[in-house]
Amino acid sequence: MIKTDILIIGAGPTGLFAVFEAGLLKLKCHILDALPQVGGQLSELYPKKPIYDIPGFPEVLAGDLVDNLMDQIKQFEPGFTLGERAETIDKQEDGSFIVTSNKGTEIHASVVAIAGGLGSFEPRKPLIDGINFYEDKGIKYFIKNPEKFRDKRVVIAGGGDSALDWSIFLSNIASEVTLVHRRNEFRGALDSVEKVQELKDAGKIRLITPAEVIGLNGAEHIESIVLDENGAHRTIETDYFIPLFGLTPKLGPIGNWGLEIEKNAIKVNNALDYQTNIPGIFAIGDVNTYPGKLKLILCGFHEATLMCQAAYQIINPGKRYVLKYTTVSGVDGFDGTRKEAPKAVVKAIV
């Protein structure tokens, strides 16, 4: 069993920053996330898109922000359990919790902080007969390893940034890329739309619009897809079909933990510490709700900071913590490293 001070459910920016704030208080963290990599929406949906409202960064790519957060917390040596979803929670007699994942991993923590963003993400699947049969047999809803598609024939469906960006990226990897969209117009970054147009003109992307994938063929693995183009049907041979229609956020099993839920978000006490109706369980970031809530990364950072202060009191009852600015106290990592400002030199001027 994994033991930690704070179990953070969700490896998005809010959850990652909570590790840093907890580390300043000498609290150990473990992070559990259903996605196979850290970063949450930033990594899954728009790693190459710039963010403009992070203090101190006039512009930062979402993926770079995740990398920076990981670099910031590495000295606090958090544990990670990725690709597993929080399934059940059991409160112990001493007030601590044991959370069990869908794969049986058990994590014992004094405090639980739910930082699951909008919840666990599930792909929006097109309504095509037999689509479930071909999952992991040629149908992919996420692209984890682009090399998997090297020298393969790929059909991508969708009209947003993900469909455009992956069509562009895979045009240099796959032997054949076909982009299908039910409209002629795309809802994506202008430079991406123009790049797809250039690649289409150069013969590197086959663009079929308006059209819709309505059928799948293949014995053990997908071999072709069936298109509907203005009522006419045609078949295109392919090795992979990648429908990119976005993700649907759901609280998942956490919604059955007895937490107070309002419109698919967890209600918290924002007047104090973002604790839920269950003492010892907090919710921070986009997953929570309270009067005046704004779903912004910088708000999640603030919530994570106050949550850690409250967690410290739960883990160390009666022990007073004196806030010290890092400019004065420095930062001591659990790995033995120390970051601090240069010491002042006392020297007379003559």
C-alpha positions as MATLAB code, in Angstrom:
seq = 'MIKTDILIIGAGPTGLFAVFEAGLLKLKCHILDALPQVGGQLSELYPKKPIYDIPGFPEVLAGDLVDNLMDQIKQFEPGFTLGERAETIDKQEDGSFIVTSNKGTEIHASVVAIAGGLGSFEPRKPLIDGINFYEDKGIKYFIKNPEKFRDKRVVIAGGGDSALDWSIFLSNIASEVTLVHRRNEFRGALDSVEKVQELKDAGKIRLITPAEVIGLNGAEHIESIVLDENGAHRTIETDYFIPLFGLTPKLGPIGNWGLEIEKNAIKVNNALDYQTNIPGIFAIGDVNTYPGKLKLILCGFHEATLMCQAAYQIINPGKRYVLKYTTVSGVDGFDGTRKEAPKAVVKAIV';
ca = [
       0.000    0.000    0.000;
       1.227    3.481   -0.886;
       1.318    5.868    2.086;
       1.453    9.641    1.820;
       0.395   12.825    3.584;
      -1.776   14.165    0.767;
      -3.283   12.149   -2.071;
      -3.919   14.444   -5.018;
      -6.438   13.077   -7.508;
      -5.644   14.778  -10.787;
      -2.296   15.604  -12.394;
      -3.357   18.847  -14.075;
      -1.704   22.202  -13.330;
      -3.621   22.723  -10.073;
      -2.712   19.281   -8.765;
       0.933   19.694   -9.737;
       1.240   23.099   -8.080;
      -0.329   21.682   -4.916;
       2.727   19.406   -4.651;
       4.962   22.487   -4.469;
       2.878   24.235   -1.831;
       2.678   21.021    0.205;
       6.431   20.582   -0.105;
       7.037   23.985    1.444;
       5.120   22.662    4.457;
       7.170   19.437    4.511;
       4.150   17.409    3.406;
       4.593   14.468    1.033;
       2.241   14.043   -1.932;
       1.169   11.229   -4.228;
      -0.716   11.927   -7.455;
      -3.325    9.636   -9.024;
      -4.642   10.327  -12.526;
      -6.700    8.364  -15.038;
      -4.705    9.750  -17.961;
      -1.377    8.088  -18.830;
       0.602   11.320  -18.545;
       0.653   14.424  -16.346;
      -0.803   17.761  -17.394;
      -4.532   17.084  -17.600;
      -6.296   19.098  -20.289;
      -3.095   20.994  -21.070;
      -1.348   17.830  -22.232;
      -4.375   15.997  -23.578;
      -6.196   18.711  -25.512;
      -3.884   21.580  -26.430;
      -0.191   21.071  -25.538;
       0.938   23.305  -28.414;
      -1.490   26.151  -27.739;
      -0.346   29.327  -25.971;
      -1.859   30.456  -22.661;
      -1.902   34.183  -21.965;
      -3.209   34.567  -18.400;
      -0.496   32.902  -16.315;
       1.136   35.557  -14.083;
       4.686   36.319  -15.139;
       4.280   34.648  -18.537;
       3.007   36.979  -21.288;
       2.666   33.791  -23.336;
       3.460   30.168  -22.521;
       2.643   26.969  -24.395;
       0.395   24.644  -22.407;
       2.909   21.817  -22.704;
       5.751   24.072  -21.562;
       3.746   25.138  -18.503;
       3.349   21.473  -17.556;
       7.091   20.914  -18.016;
       7.849   23.938  -15.824;
       5.501   22.735  -13.090;
       7.132   19.294  -13.150;
      10.553   20.913  -12.861;
       9.313   23.057   -9.973;
       8.113   20.068   -7.927;
      10.774   17.465   -8.703;
      12.780   18.271   -5.554;
       9.734   17.308   -3.475;
       9.769   13.819   -5.022;
       6.028   13.199   -5.430;
       4.801    9.717   -6.262;
       2.726    9.103   -9.380;
       0.123    6.487  -10.246;
      -0.939    7.261  -13.819;
      -3.422    5.538  -16.102;
      -5.600    4.558  -13.123;
      -8.905    6.063  -12.006;
      -9.887    6.672   -8.370;
     -12.660    4.177   -7.731;
     -13.505    3.885   -4.014;
     -12.652    5.712   -0.794;
     -12.788    4.339    2.740;
     -12.440    6.548    5.799;
     -10.372    5.026    8.592;
     -10.983    5.283   12.340;
      -8.172    7.835   12.693;
      -9.759   10.101   10.062;
      -7.380    9.154    7.254;
      -8.466    7.642    3.943;
      -7.689    4.654    1.736;
      -8.418    5.288   -1.942;
      -8.456    2.308   -4.287;
      -8.017    2.678   -8.055;
      -9.823    0.747  -10.765;
      -6.694   -1.419  -11.053;
      -6.550   -2.242   -7.371;
      -3.821    0.199   -6.287;
      -4.403    1.287   -2.680;
      -3.217    4.670   -1.409;
      -3.408    5.594    2.276;
      -3.445    9.363    2.907;
      -4.194   11.689    5.788;
      -5.826   14.164    3.389;
      -7.369   13.784   -0.065;
      -7.341   16.681   -2.524;
      -9.496   16.215   -5.615;
      -7.936   18.263   -8.399;
      -9.528   16.401  -11.281;
     -10.202   19.388  -13.514;
     -13.566   18.868  -15.158;
     -13.507   15.215  -14.136;
     -12.305   12.123  -15.917;
     -12.385   12.581  -19.671;
     -14.106   10.200  -22.022;
     -13.926   10.581  -25.797;
     -17.022   11.621  -27.698;
     -17.592    8.587  -29.875;
     -19.329    8.793  -33.255;
     -22.564    6.820  -33.529;
     -21.326    4.058  -35.829;
     -22.493    0.455  -35.610;
     -19.793   -1.875  -34.334;
     -17.412    0.876  -33.249;
     -16.779   -0.754  -29.866;
     -15.504   -3.917  -31.562;
     -12.726   -1.999  -33.313;
     -11.458   -0.143  -30.257;
      -7.789   -1.126  -29.907;
      -8.173   -2.841  -33.270;
      -7.545    0.200  -35.411;
      -9.704    2.845  -33.761;
      -7.896    5.376  -31.576;
      -9.527    8.243  -29.703;
      -6.179    9.603  -28.463;
      -2.769    9.773  -30.088;
      -0.191    8.789  -27.490;
       2.674    7.614  -29.683;
       2.689    9.100  -33.209;
       5.334    6.573  -34.281;
       2.633    3.916  -34.097;
       1.272    5.370  -37.334;
       4.539    5.470  -39.271;
       4.031    4.285  -42.850;
       0.381    3.477  -42.102;
      -2.812    4.682  -43.746;
      -4.765    6.939  -41.385;
      -8.251    8.437  -41.564;
      -8.940   11.305  -39.159;
     -12.463   12.642  -38.575;
     -13.212   16.002  -36.985;
     -13.234   19.729  -37.618;
     -11.451   21.254  -34.643;
      -7.886   21.965  -33.605;
      -7.055   18.373  -32.673;
      -8.139   16.996  -36.065;
      -6.264   19.735  -37.926;
      -3.095   19.572  -35.837;
      -2.788   15.789  -35.927;
      -3.474   15.700  -39.663;
      -0.591   18.138  -40.129;
       1.700   16.214  -37.786;
       0.965   12.768  -39.200;
       1.366   13.951  -42.792;
       5.115   13.556  -42.232;
       4.799   10.153  -40.567;
       1.925    8.177  -42.060;
       2.002    6.888  -45.622;
      -1.446    8.368  -46.218;
      -3.558   10.841  -44.231;
      -7.237   11.426  -44.976;
      -9.129   14.150  -43.115;
     -12.917   13.852  -43.101;
     -15.279   16.556  -41.847;
     -19.023   16.882  -42.185;
     -18.692   20.547  -43.131;
     -16.452   22.500  -45.473;
     -15.618   24.967  -42.687;
     -13.245   24.117  -39.847;
     -13.291   25.526  -36.316;
      -9.605   25.809  -35.559;
      -6.597   28.100  -35.544;
      -6.335   29.984  -38.839;
      -2.714   28.984  -39.416;
      -3.679   25.304  -38.953;
      -6.490   25.604  -41.488;
      -4.135   27.278  -43.952;
      -1.457   24.631  -43.364;
      -3.938   21.831  -44.087;
      -4.897   23.660  -47.281;
      -1.216   23.787  -48.303;
      -0.711   20.092  -47.554;
      -3.876   19.228  -49.469;
      -2.654   21.187  -52.478;
       0.720   19.437  -52.195;
      -0.957   16.024  -52.143;
       0.168   15.182  -48.601;
      -3.332   15.226  -47.077;
      -6.500   13.950  -48.714;
      -9.357   16.200  -47.602;
     -12.938   14.963  -47.946;
     -15.704   17.450  -47.090;
     -18.585   17.528  -46.495;
     -18.643   13.878  -45.547;
     -19.234   11.595  -42.583;
     -17.933    8.176  -41.613;
     -20.930    5.868  -41.304;
     -19.442    2.378  -41.413;
     -16.413    0.276  -40.476;
     -15.141   -2.908  -42.089;
     -12.593   -5.555  -41.135;
     -12.445   -9.067  -39.694;
      -9.988   -8.767  -36.776;
      -8.677   -5.226  -37.401;
     -10.162   -2.240  -39.165;
      -9.521   -2.475  -42.903;
     -11.719    0.264  -44.341;
     -14.269    2.932  -43.526;
     -17.488    3.819  -45.324;
     -18.205    7.473  -46.095;
     -21.451    9.262  -46.763;
     -20.836   12.165  -49.171;
     -24.082   13.983  -49.855;
     -25.996   10.713  -49.910;
     -23.431    8.806  -51.969;
     -21.414    6.060  -50.282;
     -17.743    5.252  -50.851;
     -15.231    2.987  -49.151;
     -11.682    3.982  -48.226;
      -9.082    1.444  -47.145;
      -7.195    2.363  -43.986;
      -5.120    0.935  -41.159;
      -6.383    3.348  -38.504;
      -9.483    5.460  -37.927;
      -9.051    8.345  -35.470;
     -12.291   10.200  -34.607;
     -11.375   13.435  -32.818;
     -14.657   14.927  -31.655;
     -13.490   16.168  -28.277;
     -13.839   14.828  -24.760;
     -16.772   14.604  -22.375;
     -15.938   15.404  -18.735;
     -17.498   13.213  -16.041;
     -16.920   13.003  -12.311;
     -16.945    9.229  -12.599;
     -16.880    7.126   -9.397;
     -15.933   10.198   -7.313;
     -19.540   11.312   -7.774;
     -20.582    8.353   -5.598;
     -18.369    9.228   -2.624;
     -21.061   11.141   -0.738;
     -19.724   14.546   -1.725;
     -22.144   17.418   -2.242;
     -22.457   17.848   -6.012;
     -23.886   20.770   -7.944;
     -24.031   20.706  -11.761;
     -21.340   18.034  -12.062;
     -18.966   19.954   -9.751;
     -18.052   19.456   -6.084;
     -19.300   22.102   -3.648;
     -16.635   23.452   -1.298;
     -16.227   26.007    1.461;
     -14.479   28.815   -0.385;
     -14.667   31.127    2.627;
     -11.954   29.102    4.326;
     -10.034   26.255    2.703;
     -11.947   24.586   -0.179;
     -12.889   21.609    1.971;
     -15.883   19.527    0.910;
     -18.758   18.388    3.098;
     -16.536   15.448    4.161;
     -13.796   16.609    6.560;
     -10.349   15.841    5.208;
     -11.443   15.814    1.555;
     -10.773   18.967   -0.452;
     -11.606   19.902   -4.034;
      -9.493   22.436   -5.911;
      -9.408   23.724   -9.468;
     -12.071   23.301  -12.122;
     -13.657   20.318  -10.345;
     -15.098   22.475   -7.544;
     -17.832   25.067   -7.365;
     -18.747   27.937   -5.037;
     -20.305   31.410   -5.410;
     -18.196   33.460   -7.813;
     -16.158   30.458   -9.028;
     -13.930   31.103  -12.058;
     -12.487   28.117  -13.911;
      -9.005   29.551  -14.431;
      -5.607   27.969  -13.829;
      -4.460   30.885  -11.677;
      -7.541   30.459   -9.447;
      -6.670   26.791   -9.058;
      -3.160   27.764   -7.918;
      -4.660   30.009   -5.225;
      -7.031   27.284   -4.065;
      -4.187   24.761   -3.900;
      -2.189   27.093   -1.651;
      -4.984   27.535    0.894;
      -5.848   23.839    0.764;
      -2.293   22.903    1.745;
      -2.390   25.287    4.713;
      -5.553   23.576    5.975;
      -4.105   20.123    5.268;
      -1.102   21.000    7.408;
      -3.374   21.664   10.384;
      -5.173   18.346    9.894;
      -1.917   16.398    9.642;
      -0.217   18.374   12.441;
      -3.010   19.236   14.902;
      -2.085   21.971   17.335;
       1.217   22.683   15.619;
       1.598   26.290   14.541;
       3.021   27.046   11.128;
       4.699   30.386   10.563;
       4.449   31.533    6.963;
       7.816   32.470    5.507;
       8.365   33.856    2.048;
      10.588   31.727   -0.164;
      12.710   34.819   -0.856;
      13.674   34.689    2.832;
      13.484   31.021    3.800;
      14.549   29.417    0.529;
      13.207   26.033   -0.568;
      14.458   22.737    0.867;
      13.677   19.710   -1.267;
      13.077   16.212    0.055;
      15.955   15.096   -2.174;
      18.454   17.159   -0.161;
      18.633   20.067   -2.586;
      18.219   23.662   -1.485;
      17.284   26.775   -3.396;
      17.935   30.144   -1.783;
      18.789   33.721   -2.590;
      22.474   34.699   -2.349;
      23.436   35.693    1.180;
      23.930   39.389    1.870;
      27.552   40.388    2.294;
      28.396   42.615    5.233;
      31.225   44.890    4.213;
      32.121   48.434    5.063;
      32.467   50.999    2.329;
      35.474   53.200    2.947;
];
